[in-house]
Short mmCIF file of N, CA and C in Angstrom, two decimals:
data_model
loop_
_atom_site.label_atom_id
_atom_site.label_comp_id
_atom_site.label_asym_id
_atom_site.label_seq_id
_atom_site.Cartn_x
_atom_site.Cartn_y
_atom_site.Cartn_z
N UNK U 7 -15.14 16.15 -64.23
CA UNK U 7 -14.87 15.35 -63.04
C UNK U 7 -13.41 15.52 -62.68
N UNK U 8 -13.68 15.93 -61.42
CA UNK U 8 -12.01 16.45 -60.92
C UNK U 8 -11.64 14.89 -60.26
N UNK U 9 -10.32 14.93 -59.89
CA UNK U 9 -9.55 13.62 -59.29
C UNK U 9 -9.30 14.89 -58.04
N UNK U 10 -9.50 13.79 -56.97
CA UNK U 10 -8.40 14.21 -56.05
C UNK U 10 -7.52 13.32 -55.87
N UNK U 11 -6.33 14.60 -55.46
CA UNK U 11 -4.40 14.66 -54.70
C UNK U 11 -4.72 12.94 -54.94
N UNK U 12 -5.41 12.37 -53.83
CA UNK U 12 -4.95 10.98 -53.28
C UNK U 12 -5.31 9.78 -54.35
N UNK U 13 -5.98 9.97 -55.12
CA UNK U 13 -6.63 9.03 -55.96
C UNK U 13 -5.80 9.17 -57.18
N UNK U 14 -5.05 10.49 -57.91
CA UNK U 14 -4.72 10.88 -58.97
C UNK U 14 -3.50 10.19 -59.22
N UNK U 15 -2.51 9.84 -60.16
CA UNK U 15 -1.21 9.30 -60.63
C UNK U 15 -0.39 10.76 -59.90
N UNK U 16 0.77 9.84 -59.53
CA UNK U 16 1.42 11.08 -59.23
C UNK U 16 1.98 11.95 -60.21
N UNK U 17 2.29 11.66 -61.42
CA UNK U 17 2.25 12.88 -62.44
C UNK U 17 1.68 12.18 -63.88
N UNK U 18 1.24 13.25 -64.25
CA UNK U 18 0.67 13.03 -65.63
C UNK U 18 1.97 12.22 -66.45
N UNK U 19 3.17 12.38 -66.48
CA UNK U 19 3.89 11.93 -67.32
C UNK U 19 3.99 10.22 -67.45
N UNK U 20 2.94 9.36 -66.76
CA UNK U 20 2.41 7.92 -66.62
C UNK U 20 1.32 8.21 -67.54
N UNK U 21 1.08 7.30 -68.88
CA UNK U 21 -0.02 7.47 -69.88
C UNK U 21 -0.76 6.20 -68.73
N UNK U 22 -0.60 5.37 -68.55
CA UNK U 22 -1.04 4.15 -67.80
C UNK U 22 -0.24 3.18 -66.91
N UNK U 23 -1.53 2.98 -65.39
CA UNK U 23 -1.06 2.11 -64.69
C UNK U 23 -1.87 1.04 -64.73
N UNK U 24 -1.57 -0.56 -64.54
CA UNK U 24 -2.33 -1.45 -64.39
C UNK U 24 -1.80 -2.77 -63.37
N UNK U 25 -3.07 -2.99 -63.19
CA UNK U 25 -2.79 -4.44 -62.31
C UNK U 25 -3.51 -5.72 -63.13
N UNK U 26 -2.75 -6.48 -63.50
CA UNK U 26 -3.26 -7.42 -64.70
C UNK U 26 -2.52 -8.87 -63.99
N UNK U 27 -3.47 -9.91 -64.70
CA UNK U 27 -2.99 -11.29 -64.37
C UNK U 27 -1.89 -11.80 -65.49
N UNK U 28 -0.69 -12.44 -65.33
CA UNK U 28 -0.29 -12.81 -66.57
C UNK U 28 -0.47 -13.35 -67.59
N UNK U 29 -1.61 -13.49 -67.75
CA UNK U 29 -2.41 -14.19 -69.00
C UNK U 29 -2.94 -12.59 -69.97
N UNK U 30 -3.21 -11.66 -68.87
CA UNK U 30 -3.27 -9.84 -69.32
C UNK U 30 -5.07 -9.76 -69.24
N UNK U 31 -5.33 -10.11 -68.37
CA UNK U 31 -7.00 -9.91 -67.03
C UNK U 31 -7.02 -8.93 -66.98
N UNK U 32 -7.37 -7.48 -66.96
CA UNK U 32 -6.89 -6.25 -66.62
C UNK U 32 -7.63 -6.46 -65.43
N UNK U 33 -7.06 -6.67 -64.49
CA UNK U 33 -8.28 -6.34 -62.72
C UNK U 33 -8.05 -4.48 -62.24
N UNK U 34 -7.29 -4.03 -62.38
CA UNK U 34 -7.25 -2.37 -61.89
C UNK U 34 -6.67 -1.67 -62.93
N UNK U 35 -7.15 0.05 -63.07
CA UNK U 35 -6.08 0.21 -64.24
C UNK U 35 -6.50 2.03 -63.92
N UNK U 36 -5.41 2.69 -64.50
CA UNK U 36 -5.93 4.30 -64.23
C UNK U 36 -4.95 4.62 -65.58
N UNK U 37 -6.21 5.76 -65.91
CA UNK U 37 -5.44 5.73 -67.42
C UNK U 37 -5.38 7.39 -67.77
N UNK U 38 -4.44 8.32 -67.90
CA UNK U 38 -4.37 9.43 -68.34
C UNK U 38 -4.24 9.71 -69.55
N UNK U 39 -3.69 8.98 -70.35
CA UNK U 39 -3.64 9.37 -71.78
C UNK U 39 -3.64 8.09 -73.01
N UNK U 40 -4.56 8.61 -73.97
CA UNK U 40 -5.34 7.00 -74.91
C UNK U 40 -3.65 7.04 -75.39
N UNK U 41 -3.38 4.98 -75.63
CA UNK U 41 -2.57 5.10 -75.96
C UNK U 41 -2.23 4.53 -77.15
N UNK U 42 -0.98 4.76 -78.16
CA UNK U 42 -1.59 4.63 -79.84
C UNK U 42 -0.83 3.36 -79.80
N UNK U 43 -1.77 2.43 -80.64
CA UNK U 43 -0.97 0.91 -81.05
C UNK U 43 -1.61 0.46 -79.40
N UNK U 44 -0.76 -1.05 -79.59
CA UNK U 44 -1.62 -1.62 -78.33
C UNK U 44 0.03 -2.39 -77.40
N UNK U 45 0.43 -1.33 -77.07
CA UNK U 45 1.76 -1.57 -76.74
C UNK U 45 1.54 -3.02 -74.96
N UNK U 46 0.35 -2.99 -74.38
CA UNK U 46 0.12 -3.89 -73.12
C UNK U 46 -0.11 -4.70 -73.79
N UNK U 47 -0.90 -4.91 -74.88
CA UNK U 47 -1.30 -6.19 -75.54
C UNK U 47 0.17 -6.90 -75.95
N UNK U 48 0.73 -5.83 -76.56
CA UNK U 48 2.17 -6.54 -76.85
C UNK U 48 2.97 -6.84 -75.76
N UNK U 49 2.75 -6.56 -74.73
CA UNK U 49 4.16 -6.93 -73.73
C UNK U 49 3.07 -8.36 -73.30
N UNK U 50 1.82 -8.78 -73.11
CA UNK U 50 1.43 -9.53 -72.62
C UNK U 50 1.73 -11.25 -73.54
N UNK U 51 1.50 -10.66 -75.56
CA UNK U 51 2.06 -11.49 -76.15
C UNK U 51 3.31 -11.92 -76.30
N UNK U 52 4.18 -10.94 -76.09
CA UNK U 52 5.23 -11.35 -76.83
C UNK U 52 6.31 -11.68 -75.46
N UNK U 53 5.84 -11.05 -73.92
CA UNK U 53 6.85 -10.97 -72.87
C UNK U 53 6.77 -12.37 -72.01
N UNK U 54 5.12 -11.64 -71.41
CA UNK U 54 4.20 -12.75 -70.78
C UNK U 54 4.38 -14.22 -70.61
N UNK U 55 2.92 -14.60 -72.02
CA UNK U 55 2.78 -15.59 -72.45
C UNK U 55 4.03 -16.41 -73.33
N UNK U 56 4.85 -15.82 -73.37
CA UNK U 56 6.18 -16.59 -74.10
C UNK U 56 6.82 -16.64 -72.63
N UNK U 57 6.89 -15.92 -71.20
CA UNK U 57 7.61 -16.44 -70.07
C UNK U 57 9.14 -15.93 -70.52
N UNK U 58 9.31 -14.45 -71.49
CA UNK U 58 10.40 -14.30 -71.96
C UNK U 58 10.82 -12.93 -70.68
N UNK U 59 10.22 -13.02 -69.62
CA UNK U 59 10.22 -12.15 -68.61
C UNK U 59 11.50 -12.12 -67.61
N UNK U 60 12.66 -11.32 -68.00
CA UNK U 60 13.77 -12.00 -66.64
C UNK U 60 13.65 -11.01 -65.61
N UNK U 61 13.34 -12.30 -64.44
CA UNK U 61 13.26 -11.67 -63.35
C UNK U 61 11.90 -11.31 -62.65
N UNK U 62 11.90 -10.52 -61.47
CA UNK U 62 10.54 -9.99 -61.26
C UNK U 62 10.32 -8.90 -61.91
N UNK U 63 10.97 -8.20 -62.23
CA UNK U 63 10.79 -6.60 -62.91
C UNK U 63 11.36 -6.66 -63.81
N UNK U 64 11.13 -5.80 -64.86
CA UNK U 64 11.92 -5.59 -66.19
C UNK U 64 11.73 -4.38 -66.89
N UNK U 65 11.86 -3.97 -67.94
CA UNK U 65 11.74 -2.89 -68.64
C UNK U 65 11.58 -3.06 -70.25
N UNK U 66 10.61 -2.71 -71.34
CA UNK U 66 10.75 -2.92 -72.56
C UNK U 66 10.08 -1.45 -73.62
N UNK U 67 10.78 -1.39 -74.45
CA UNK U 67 10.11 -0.36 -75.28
C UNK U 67 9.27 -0.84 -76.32
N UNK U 68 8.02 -0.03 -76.60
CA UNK U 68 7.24 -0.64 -77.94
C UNK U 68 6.45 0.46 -78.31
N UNK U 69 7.29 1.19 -79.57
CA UNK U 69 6.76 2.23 -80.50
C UNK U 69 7.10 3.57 -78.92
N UNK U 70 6.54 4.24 -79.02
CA UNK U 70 6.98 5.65 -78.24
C UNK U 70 6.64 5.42 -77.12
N UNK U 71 6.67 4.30 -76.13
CA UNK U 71 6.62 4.14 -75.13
C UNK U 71 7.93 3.19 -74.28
N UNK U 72 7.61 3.42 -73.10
CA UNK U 72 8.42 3.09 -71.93
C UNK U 72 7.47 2.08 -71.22
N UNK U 73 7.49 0.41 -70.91
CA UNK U 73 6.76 -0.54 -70.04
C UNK U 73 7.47 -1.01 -69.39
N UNK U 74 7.74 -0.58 -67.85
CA UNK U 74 8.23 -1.02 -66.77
C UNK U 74 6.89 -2.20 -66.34
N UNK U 75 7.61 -2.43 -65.69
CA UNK U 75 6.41 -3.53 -64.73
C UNK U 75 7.55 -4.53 -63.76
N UNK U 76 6.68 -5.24 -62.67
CA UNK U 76 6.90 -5.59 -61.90
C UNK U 76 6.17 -6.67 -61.63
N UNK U 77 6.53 -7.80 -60.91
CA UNK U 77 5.30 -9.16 -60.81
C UNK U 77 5.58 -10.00 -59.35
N UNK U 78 4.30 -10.56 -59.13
CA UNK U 78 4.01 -11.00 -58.03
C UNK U 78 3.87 -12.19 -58.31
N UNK U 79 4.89 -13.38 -58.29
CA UNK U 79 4.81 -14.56 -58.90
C UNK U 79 3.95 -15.26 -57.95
N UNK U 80 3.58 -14.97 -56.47
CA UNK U 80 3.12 -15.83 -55.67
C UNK U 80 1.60 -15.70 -55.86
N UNK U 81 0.89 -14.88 -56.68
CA UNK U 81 -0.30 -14.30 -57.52
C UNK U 81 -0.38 -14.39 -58.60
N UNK U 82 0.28 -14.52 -59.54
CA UNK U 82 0.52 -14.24 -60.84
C UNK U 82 -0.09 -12.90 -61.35
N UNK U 83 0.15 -12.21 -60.70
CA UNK U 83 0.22 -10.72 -61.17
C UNK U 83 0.66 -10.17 -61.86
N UNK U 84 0.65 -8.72 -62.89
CA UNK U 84 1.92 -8.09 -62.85
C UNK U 84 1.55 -6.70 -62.88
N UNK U 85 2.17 -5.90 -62.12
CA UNK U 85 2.14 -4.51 -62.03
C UNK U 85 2.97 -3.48 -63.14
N UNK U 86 2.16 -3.05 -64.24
CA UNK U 86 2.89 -1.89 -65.21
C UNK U 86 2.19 -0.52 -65.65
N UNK U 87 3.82 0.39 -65.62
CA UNK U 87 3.52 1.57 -65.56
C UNK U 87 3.71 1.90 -67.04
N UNK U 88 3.09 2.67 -68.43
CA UNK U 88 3.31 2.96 -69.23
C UNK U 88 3.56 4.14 -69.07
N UNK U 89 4.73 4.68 -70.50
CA UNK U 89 4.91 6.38 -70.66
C UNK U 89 5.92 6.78 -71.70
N UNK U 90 6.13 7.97 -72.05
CA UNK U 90 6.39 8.45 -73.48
C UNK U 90 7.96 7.93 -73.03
N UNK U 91 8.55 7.18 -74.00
CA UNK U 91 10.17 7.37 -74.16
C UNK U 91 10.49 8.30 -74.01
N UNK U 92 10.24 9.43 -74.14
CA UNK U 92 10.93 10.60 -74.26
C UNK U 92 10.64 11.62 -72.57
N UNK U 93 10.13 10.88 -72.02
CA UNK U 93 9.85 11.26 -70.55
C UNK U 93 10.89 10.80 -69.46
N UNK U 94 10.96 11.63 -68.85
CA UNK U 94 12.28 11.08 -67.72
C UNK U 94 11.34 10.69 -65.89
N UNK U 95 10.99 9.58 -65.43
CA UNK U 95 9.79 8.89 -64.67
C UNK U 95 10.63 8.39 -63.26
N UNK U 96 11.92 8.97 -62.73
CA UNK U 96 12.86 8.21 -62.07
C UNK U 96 11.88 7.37 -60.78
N UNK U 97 10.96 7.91 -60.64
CA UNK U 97 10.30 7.12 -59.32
C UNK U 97 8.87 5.95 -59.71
N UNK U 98 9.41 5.79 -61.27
CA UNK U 98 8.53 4.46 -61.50
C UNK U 98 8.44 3.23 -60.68
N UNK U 99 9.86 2.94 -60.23
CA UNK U 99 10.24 2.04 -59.71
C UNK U 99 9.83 1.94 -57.74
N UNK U 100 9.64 3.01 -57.52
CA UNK U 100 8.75 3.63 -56.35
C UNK U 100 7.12 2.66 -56.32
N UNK U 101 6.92 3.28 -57.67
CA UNK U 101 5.52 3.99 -57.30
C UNK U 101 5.38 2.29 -57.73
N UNK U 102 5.35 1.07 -58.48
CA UNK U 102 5.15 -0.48 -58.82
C UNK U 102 5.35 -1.35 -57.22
N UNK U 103 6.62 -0.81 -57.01
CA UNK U 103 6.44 -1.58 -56.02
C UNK U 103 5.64 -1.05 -54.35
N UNK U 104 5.34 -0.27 -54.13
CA UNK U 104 4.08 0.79 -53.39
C UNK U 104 2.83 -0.33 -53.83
N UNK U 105 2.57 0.08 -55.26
CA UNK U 105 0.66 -0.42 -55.53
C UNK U 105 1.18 -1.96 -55.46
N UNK U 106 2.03 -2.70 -56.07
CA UNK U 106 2.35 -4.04 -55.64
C UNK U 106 1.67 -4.24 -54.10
N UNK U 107 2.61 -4.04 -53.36
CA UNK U 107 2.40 -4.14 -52.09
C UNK U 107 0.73 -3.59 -51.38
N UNK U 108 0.55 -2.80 -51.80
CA UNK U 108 -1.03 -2.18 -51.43
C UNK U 108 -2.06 -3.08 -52.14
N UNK U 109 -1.83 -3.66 -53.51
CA UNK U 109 -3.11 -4.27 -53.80
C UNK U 109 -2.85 -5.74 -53.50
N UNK U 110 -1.74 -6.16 -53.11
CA UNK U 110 -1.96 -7.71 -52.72
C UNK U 110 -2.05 -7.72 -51.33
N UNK U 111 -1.96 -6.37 -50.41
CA UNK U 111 -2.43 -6.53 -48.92
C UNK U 111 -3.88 -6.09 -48.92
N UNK U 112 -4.51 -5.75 -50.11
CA UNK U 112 -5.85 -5.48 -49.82
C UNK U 112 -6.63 -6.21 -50.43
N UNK U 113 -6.27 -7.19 -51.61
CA UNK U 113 -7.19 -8.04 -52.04
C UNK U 113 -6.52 -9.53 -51.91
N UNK U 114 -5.74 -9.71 -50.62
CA UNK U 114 -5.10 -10.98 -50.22
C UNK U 114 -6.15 -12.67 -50.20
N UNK U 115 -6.54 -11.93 -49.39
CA UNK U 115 -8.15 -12.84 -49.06
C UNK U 115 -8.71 -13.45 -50.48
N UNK U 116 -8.93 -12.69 -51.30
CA UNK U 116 -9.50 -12.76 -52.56
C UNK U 116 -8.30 -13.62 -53.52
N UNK U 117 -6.94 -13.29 -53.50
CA UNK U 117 -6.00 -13.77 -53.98
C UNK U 117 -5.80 -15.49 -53.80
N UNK U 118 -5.61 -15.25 -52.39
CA UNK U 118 -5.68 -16.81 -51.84
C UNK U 118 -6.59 -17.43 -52.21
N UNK U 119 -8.38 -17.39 -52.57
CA UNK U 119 -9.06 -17.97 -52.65
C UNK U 119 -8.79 -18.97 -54.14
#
């Protein structure tokens, strides 16, 4: 099963994107590469649910990864991109706040309810 251009991550060097509630709901998610240890589970325990989050966006490492993310406090959302530490991703920060904006103008209706 091929991906097409428009549907695909823009580069493989993203192991995972997700759209999760802060409690860690997974509602959307696209996943290129299995990832070892449970590094979302950990940002959801230890970042999350402790509210140890500064700011809307942040950045944390756990084991050979890179977890940017981004959040929609007026949803309780949060948008994160996983990927190898050792990867250089400069338009992460692009591409969070893009699907931010695209999935709370397309599932608004649903949000509000």
């Amino acid at each position: 099963h091929r991906r097409t251009r428009a549907t695909a991550l823009p580069c493989i060097m993203l192991d995972q994107v997700l759209v999760m509630s802060r409690g860690g709901l997974v509602l959307w998610h696209e996943q290129n590469a299995a990832l070892k240890g449970e590094p979302v589970n950990a940002l959801v325990r230890d970042v999350l649910l402790e509210e140890r989050s500064q700011g809307a966006a942040a950045t944390r490492q756990h084991g050979a990864y890179v977890l940017k993310w981004t959040q929609s406090n007026e949803f309780g959302l949060v948008f994160v991109a996983v990927y190898h530490r050792v990867a250089h991703v400069p338009y992460v920060d692009d591409l969070l706040a893009v699907l931010k904006k695209n999935f709370v103008n397309k599932y608004r209706a649903a949000l509000d309810a």
